[in-house]
Coordinates of C-alpha atoms and ligand atoms in Angstrom, one line a residue:
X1 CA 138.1 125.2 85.7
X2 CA 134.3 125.8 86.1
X3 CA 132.5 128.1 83.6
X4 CA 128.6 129.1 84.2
X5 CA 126.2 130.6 81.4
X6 CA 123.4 132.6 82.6
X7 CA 120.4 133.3 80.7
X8 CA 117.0 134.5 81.5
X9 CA 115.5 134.2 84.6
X10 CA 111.9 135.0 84.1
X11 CA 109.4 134.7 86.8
X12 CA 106.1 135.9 87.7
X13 CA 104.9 136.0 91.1
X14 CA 104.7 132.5 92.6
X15 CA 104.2 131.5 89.0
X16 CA 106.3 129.6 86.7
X17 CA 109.9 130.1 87.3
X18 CA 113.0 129.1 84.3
X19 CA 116.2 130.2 85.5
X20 CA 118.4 128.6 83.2
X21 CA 122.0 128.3 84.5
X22 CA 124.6 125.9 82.1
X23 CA 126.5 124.5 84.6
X24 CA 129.4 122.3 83.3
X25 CA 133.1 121.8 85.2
X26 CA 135.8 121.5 82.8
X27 CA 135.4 120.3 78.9
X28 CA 131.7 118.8 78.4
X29 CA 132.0 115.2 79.1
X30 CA 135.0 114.9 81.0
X31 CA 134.6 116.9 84.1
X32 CA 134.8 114.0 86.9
X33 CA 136.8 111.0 86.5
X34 CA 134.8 108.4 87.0
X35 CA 135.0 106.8 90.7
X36 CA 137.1 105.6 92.2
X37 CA 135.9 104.0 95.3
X38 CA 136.0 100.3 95.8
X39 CA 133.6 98.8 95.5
X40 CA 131.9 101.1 93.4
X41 CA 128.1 99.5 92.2
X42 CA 127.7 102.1 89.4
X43 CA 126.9 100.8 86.0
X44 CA 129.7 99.0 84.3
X45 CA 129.7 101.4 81.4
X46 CA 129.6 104.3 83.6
X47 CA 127.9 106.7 81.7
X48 CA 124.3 107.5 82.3
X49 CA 122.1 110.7 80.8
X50 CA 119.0 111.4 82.4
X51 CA 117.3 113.8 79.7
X52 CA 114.3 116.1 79.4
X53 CA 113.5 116.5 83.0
X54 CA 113.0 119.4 85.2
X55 CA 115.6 119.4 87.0
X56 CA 115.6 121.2 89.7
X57 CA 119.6 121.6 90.9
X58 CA 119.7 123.4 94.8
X59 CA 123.0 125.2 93.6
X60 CA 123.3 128.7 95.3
X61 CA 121.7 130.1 92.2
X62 CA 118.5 128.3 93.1
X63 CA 118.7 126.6 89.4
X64 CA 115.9 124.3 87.5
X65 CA 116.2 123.9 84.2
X66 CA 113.3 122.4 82.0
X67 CA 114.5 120.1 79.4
X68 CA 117.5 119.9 81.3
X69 CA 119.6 116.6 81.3
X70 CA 121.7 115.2 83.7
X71 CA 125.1 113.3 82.9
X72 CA 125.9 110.6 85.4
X73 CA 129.9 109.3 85.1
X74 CA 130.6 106.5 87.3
X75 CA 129.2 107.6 90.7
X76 CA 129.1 110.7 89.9
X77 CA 127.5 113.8 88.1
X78 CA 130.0 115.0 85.3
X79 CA 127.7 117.8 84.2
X80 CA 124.1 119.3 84.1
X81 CA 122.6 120.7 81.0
X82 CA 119.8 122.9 79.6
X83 CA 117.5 122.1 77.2
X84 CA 119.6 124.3 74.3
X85 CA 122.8 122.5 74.9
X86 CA 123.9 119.8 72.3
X87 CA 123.8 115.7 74.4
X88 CA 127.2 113.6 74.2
X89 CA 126.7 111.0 71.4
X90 CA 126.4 107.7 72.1
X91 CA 125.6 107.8 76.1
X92 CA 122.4 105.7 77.1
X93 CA 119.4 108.0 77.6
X94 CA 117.4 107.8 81.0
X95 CA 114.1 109.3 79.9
X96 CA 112.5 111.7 81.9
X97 CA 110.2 113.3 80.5
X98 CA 107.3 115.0 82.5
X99 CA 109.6 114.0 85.2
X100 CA 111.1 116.4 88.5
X101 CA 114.9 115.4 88.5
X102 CA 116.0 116.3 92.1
X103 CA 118.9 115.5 94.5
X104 CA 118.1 112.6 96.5
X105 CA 116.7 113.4 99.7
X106 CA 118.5 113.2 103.2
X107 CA 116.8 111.9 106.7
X108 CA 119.0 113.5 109.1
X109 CA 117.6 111.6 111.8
X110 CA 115.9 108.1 112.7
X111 CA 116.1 104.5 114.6
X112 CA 115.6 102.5 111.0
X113 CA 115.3 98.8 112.8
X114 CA 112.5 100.3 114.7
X115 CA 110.2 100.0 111.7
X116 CA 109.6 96.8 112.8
X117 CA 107.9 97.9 116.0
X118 CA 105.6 100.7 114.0
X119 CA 102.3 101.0 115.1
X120 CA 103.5 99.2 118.3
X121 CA 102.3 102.0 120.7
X122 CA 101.0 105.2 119.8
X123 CA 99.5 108.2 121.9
X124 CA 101.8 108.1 124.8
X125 CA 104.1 111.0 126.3
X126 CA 107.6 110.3 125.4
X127 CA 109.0 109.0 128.6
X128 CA 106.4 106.9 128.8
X129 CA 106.5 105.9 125.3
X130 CA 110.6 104.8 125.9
X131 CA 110.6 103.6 129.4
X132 CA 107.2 101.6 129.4
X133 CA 106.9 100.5 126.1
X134 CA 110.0 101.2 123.8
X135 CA 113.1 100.1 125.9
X136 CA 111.4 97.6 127.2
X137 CA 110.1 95.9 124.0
X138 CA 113.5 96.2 122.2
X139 CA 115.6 94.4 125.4
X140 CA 113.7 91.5 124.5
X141 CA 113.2 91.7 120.9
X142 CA 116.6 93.7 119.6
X143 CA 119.6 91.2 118.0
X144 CA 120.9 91.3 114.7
X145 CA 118.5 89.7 112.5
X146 CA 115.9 92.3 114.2
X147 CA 118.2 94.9 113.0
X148 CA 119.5 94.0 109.7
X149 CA 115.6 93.0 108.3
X150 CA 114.4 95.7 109.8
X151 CA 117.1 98.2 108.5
X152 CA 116.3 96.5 105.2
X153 CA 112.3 97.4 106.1
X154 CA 113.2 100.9 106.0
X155 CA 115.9 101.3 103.4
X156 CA 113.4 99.8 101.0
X157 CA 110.9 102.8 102.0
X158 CA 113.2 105.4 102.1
X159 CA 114.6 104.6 99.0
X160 CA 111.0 104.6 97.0
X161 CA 110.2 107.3 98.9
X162 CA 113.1 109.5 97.0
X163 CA 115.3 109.4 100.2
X164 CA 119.2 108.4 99.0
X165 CA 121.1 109.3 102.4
X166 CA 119.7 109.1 106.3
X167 CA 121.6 109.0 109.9
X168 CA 121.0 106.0 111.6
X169 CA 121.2 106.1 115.9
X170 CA 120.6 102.0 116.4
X171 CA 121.9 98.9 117.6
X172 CA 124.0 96.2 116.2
X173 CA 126.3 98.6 114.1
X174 CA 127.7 95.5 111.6
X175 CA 124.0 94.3 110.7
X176 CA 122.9 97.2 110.2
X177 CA 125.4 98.4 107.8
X178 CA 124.9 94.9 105.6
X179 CA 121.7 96.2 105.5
X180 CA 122.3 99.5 104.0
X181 CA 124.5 98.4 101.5
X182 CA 122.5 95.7 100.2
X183 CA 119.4 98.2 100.0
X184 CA 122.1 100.2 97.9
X185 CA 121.1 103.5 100.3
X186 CA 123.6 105.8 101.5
X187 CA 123.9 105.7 105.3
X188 CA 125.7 107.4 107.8
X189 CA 125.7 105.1 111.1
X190 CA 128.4 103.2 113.7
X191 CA 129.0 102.8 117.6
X192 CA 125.9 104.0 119.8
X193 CA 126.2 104.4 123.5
X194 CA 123.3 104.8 125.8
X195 CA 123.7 104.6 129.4
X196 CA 122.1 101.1 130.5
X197 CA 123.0 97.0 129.1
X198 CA 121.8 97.7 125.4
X199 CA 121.0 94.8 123.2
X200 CA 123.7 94.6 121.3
X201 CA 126.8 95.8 124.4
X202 CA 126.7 96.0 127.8
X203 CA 127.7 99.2 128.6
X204 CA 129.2 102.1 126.7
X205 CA 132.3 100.7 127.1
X206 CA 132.0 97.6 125.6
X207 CA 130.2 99.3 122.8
X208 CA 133.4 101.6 122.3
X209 CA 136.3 98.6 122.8
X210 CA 136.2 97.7 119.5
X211 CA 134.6 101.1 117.9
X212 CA 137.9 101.5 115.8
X213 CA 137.2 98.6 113.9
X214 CA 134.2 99.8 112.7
X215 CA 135.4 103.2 111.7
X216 CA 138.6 101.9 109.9
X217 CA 137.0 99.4 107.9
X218 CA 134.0 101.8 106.3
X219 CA 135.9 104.9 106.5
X220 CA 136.5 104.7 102.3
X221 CA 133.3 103.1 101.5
X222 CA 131.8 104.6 98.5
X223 CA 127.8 104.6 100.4
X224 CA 128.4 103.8 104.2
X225 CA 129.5 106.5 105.9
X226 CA 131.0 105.3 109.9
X227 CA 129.7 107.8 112.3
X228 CA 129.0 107.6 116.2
X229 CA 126.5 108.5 118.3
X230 CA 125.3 109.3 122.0
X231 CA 122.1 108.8 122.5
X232 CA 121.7 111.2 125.0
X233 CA 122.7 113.4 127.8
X234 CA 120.2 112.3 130.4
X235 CA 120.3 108.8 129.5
X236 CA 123.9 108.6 129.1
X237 CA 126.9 109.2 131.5
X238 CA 128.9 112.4 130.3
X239 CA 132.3 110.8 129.9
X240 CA 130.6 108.3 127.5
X241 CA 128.9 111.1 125.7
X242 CA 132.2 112.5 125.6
X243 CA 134.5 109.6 124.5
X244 CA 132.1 108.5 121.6
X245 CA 132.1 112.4 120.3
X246 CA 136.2 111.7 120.7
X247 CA 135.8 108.6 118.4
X248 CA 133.7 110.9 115.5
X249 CA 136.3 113.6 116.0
X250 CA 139.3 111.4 115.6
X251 CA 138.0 109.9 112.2
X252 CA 136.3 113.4 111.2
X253 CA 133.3 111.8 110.9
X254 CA 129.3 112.9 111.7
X255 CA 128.5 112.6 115.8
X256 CA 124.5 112.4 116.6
X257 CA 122.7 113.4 119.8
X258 CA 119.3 113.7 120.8
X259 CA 119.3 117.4 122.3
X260 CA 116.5 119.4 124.1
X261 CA 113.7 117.3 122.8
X262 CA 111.7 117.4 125.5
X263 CA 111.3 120.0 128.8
X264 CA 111.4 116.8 131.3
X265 CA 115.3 115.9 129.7
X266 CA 116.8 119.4 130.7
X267 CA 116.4 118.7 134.5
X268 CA 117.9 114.8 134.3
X269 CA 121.1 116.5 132.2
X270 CA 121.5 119.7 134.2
X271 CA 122.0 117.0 137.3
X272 CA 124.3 114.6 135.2
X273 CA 126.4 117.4 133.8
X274 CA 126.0 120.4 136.4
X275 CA 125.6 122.4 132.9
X276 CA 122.6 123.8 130.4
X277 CA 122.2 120.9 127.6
X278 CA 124.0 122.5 124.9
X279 CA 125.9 124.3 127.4
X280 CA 127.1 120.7 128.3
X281 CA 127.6 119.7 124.4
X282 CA 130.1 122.8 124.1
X283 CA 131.9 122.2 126.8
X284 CA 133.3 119.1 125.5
X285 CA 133.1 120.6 121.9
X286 CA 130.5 118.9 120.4
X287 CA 129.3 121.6 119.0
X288 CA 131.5 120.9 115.8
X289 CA 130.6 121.1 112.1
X290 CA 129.3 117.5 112.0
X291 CA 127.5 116.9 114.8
X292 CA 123.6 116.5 114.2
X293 CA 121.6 117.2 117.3
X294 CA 118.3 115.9 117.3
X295 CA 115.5 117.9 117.8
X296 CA 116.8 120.9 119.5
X297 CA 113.9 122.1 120.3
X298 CA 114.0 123.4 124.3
X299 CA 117.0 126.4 123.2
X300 CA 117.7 129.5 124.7
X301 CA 119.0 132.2 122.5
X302 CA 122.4 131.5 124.2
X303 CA 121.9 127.8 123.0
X304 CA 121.6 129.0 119.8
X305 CA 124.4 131.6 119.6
X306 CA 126.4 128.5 120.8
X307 CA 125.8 126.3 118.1
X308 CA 126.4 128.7 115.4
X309 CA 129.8 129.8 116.8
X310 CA 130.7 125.6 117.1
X311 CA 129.2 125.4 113.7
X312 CA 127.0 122.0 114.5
X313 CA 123.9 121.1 112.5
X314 CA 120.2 121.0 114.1
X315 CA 118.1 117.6 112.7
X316 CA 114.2 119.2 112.8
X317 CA 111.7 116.3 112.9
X318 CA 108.3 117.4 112.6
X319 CA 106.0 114.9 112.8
X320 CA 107.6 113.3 115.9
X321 CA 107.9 116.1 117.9
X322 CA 103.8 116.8 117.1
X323 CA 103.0 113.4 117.7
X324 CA 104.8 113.0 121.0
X325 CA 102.7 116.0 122.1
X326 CA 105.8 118.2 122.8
X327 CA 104.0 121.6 123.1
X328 CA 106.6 123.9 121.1
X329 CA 107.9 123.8 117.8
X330 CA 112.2 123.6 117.1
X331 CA 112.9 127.5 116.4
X332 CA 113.8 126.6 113.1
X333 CA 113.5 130.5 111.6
X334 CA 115.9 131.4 113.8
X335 CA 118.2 128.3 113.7
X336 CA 118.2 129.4 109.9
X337 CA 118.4 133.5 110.4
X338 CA 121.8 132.0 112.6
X339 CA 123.6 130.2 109.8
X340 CA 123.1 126.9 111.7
X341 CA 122.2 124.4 109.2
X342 CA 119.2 122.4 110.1
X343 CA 118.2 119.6 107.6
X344 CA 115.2 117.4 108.1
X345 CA 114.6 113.8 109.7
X346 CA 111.8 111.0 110.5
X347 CA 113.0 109.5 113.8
X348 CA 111.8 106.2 114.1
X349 CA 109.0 104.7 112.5
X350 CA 107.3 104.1 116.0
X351 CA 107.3 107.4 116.3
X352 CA 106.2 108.8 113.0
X353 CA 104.8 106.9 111.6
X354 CA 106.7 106.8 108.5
X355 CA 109.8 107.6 106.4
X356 CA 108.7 109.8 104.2
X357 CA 110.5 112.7 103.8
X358 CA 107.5 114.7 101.0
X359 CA 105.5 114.2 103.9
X360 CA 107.7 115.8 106.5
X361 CA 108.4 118.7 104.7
X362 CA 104.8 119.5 104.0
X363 CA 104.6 119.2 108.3
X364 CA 107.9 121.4 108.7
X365 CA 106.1 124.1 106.2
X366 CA 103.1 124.0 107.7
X367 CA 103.8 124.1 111.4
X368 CA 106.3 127.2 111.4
X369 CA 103.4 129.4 109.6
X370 CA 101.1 127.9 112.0
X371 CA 103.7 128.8 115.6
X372 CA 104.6 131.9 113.9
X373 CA 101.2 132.9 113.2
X374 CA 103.0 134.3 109.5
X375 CA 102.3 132.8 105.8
X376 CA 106.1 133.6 105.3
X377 CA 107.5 131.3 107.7
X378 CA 109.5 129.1 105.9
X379 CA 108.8 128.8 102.1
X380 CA 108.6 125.9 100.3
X381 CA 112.1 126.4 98.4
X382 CA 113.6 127.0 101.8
X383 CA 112.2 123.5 103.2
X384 CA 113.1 121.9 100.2
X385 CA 116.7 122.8 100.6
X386 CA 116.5 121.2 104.1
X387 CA 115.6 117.8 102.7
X388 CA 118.3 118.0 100.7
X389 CA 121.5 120.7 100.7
X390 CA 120.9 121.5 104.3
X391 CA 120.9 118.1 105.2
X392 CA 123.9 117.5 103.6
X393 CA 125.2 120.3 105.8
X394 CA 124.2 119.0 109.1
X395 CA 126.1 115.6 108.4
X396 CA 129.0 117.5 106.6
X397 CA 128.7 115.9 103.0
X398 CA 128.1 118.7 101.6
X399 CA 130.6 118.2 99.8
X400 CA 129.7 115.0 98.2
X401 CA 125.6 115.1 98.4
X402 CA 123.1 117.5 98.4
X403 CA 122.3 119.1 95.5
X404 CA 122.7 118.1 91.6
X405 CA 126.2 119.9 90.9
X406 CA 128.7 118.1 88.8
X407 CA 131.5 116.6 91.0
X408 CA 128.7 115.4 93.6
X409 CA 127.7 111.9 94.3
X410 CA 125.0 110.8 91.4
X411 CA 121.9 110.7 94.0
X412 CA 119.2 111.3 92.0
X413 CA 115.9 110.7 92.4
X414 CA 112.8 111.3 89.3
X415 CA 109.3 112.3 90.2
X416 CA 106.1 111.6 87.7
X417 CA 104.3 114.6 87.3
X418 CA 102.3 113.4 84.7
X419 CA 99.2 112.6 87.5
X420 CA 96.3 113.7 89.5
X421 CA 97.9 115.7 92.5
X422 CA 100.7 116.6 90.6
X423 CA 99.1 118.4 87.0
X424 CA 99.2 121.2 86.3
X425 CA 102.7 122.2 87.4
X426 CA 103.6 126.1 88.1
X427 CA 106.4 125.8 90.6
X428 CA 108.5 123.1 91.0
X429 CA 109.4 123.9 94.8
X430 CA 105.5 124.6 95.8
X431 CA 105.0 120.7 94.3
X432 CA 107.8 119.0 95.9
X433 CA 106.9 120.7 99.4
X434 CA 102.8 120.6 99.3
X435 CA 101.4 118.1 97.2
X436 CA 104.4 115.9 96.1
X437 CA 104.3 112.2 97.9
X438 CA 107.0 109.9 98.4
X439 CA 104.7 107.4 96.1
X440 CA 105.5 109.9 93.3
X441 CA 108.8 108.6 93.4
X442 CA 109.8 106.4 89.9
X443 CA 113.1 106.4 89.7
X444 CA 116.0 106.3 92.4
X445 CA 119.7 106.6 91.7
X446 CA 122.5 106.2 94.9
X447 CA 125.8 106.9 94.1
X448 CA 125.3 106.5 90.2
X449 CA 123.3 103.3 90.4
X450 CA 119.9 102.7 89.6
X451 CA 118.4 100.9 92.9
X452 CA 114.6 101.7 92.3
X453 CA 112.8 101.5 88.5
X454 CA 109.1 102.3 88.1
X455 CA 108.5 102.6 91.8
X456 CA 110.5 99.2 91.9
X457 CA 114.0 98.7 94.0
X458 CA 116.3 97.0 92.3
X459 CA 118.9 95.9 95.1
X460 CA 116.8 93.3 96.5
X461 CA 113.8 91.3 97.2
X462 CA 111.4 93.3 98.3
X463 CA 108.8 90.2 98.3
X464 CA 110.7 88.2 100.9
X465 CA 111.6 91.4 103.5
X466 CA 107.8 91.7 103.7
X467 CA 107.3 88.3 104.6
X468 CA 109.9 88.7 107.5
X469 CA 108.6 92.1 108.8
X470 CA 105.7 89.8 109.2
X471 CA 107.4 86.8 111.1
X472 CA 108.7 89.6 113.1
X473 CA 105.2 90.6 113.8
X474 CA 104.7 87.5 115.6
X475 CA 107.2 87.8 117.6
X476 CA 106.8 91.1 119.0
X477 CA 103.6 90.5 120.2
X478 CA 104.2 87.6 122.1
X479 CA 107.1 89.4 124.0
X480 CA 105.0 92.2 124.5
X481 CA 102.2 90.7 125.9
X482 CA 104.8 88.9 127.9
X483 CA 106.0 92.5 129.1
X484 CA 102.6 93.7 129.5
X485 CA 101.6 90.7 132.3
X486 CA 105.0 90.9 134.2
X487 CA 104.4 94.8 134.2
X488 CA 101.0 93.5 136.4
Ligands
ZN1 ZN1 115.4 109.8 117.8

């Protein structure tokens, strides 16, 4: 049984907030059985307590204890405390002092390979952008070292940029996954279709044959999590769309889509489907808890309506959207005033140009004040549950990930605050959302394992995946410049 001890919650207008909540499940240090996953890369001794933080917990209660400590079990979190409560004896201390202990963020959205072709081509419409330069580039270029070095690329900076979970739309499902797991980064990815010969299959079909595989093997995997995905409705036939939803269904498992991104789409899917976008979606029942659609930015008020009675998640990427010039803003207020979750992602690195999820919530902040003409829009706490619990909601895990409640996964991430941009601190939320970088990030825990120490990962050699992102290089621009003069 769990037991919660309230005490003051003082707070001053925008100022300095304690609100001091002991949150422990069961007897103090035996809460959680350890895990019990195979495979499970948490310490061999288990036990792990990360002490005299801020740590700043995304319950309900909108908890952040200063002094607090964190007790990590195995992969998971067996209890938080305040800065009053007595520590278990003999458990190795994490120090974390002057330090923000928060859940680990989640990237609801992205293309990670794709990191090898940032910077690639910039300023372009989207359709341009994907027909001329994108699809193009990544017939030639895509296979499975491509993917799994670049999958690595971006682990490495999601992970040292605080980011412990992201949903991966790619290529090359198997190499991909090796690549998560050896970054030691929680991913949620699996069979793609698109609607043309993609690198890896030749047609949805063949990308679905053997789609079971995939899903049986990971489906207990303590960090990968098998989920499929469409890319979309106007580049893909609706009976694919429908059969890879019917593979994510069958293994309850997350289903992406990119959805009303852009006004030029609605036209192509309307003629593939005979039906409104998310009209189309529901008619098929997509619109299930579990299914993160992309963008979701072109929606009626019936769209919406739709998608809170299916109970689907909406991924908002920011910077993307403003970057590919799409001239309105995801209705994210009133996603939110809908009870639809709506987390946060990156897309791809081609089209961001980053993974850093600090930086996109500063964006999502900013731009809903800005279309809304209103200060009010979207507070920082509010956007910082979006990185993290409402993320967790769009890809159903909330049960697992999310926020820093014992019985969750350990994903923990530690921010130095003790540095220019980051001193003084008043509120912990107004930090992580305005003036907190991913480069803040020290320490990185994923699934009760410490993968990055000091700003350094762990899992593997970071040295060597530079030096291939730049033999990659090479490569892409001789098959671009290839491209470019058969184009003439
Ligand atoms: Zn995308």
């Amino acid at each position: 049984m769990s037991h919660a001890v309230t005490h003051t919650a003082a707070r001053a207008g925008g100022g300095l907030r304690f609100a001091g909540r002991l949150l422990l499940a069961g007897p103090l240090l035996s809460a959680c059985s350890a895990g019990s996953d195979a495979g499970n890369a948490a310490p061999e001794d288990g036990r792990l307590l990360i002490d005299g933080g801020t740590v700043v917990v995304v319950d309900e209660a909108g908890t952040v204890l200063e002094g607090g400590a964190v007790l990590v079990e195995g992969d998971r979190i067996s209890a938080v405390l305040e800065a009053a409560t007595p520590r278990p004896a003999g458990v190795p201390v994490l120090d974390a002092t002057g330090h923000l202990v928060i859940p680990g963020l989640i990237n609801t959205h992205g293309h990670a390979a794709m990191s090898l072709l940032r910077g690639l081509a910039d300023d372009l419409p989207l359709m341009t952008w994907l027909n001329e330069h994108i699809f193009p580039a990544e017939a030639e270029l895509v296979d499975p070292e491509f993917v799994y070095w670049g999958t690595l690329l971006s682990s490495i900076e999601m992970l040292k940029s605080g980011t412990t979970t992201f949903a991966d739309m790619y290529y090359f499902r198997d190499d991909a996954a090796r690549a998560a797991v050896d970054a030691g980064i929680r991913a949620v990815m699996g069979p793609h279709v698109i609607g043309f010969p993609a690198p890896d299959f030749a047609s949805p079909a063949a990308t679905l044959a053997d789609a079971a595989e995939y899903m049986e093997r990971h489906r207990d995997h303590p960090t990968l999590v098998p989920g499929a995905a469409a890319h979309s409705l106007y580049t893909t036939p609706f009976e694919d769309v429908r059969a890879a939803l019917e593979l994510a269904v069958e293994y309850d498992a997350p289903f992406q889509i990119h959805t009303a991104e852009d006004a030029s789409e609605l036209a192509t899917a309307t003629e593939l489907t005979g039906m409104g976008v998310v009209e189309a979606l529901e008619s098929i029942g997509a619109l299930r808890p579990g299914t993160v659609l992309a963008h979701s930015i072109y929606l009626s008020d019936e769209d919406i309506e739709r998608i809170a009675a299916g109970g689907a998640g909406v991924s908002h990427n920011p910077q993307s959207n403003l970057k590919l010039g799409i001239p309105r803003a995801a209705p994210v207020v009133e996603l939110l005033a809908a009870g639809i979750p709506v987390g946060l992602g990156t897309d791809g690195a081609a089209s961001n140009n980053d993974l850093d999820l600090f930086d996109e919530m500063d964006t999502a902040a900013k731009l809903h004040k800005f279309t809304n003409a209103d200060p009010t829009a979207l507070p920082a706490e509010t956007v910082f549950r979006m990185a993290t619990m409402g993320g967790a909601r769009v890809l159903n895990l909330h049960d697992r990930v999310g926020s820093l409640e014992p019985g969750k996964r350990a994903d923990i991430v530690l921010l130095d605050t003790r540095r220019a941009g980051l001193a003084p601190l008043y509120n912990v939320y107004s930090h992580l959302v305005y003036a907190a970088r991913g480069s803040d990030v020290s320490t990185v825990l994923v699934n009760g394992r410490v993968v990055v120490r000091d700003g350094r990962v762990l899992t593997v050699d970071e040295a060597e995946v530079m030096k291939r992102a730049y033999t990659f290089r090479d490569r892409v621009r001789e098959v671009v410049a290839r491209v470019a003069a058969e184009a003439r």
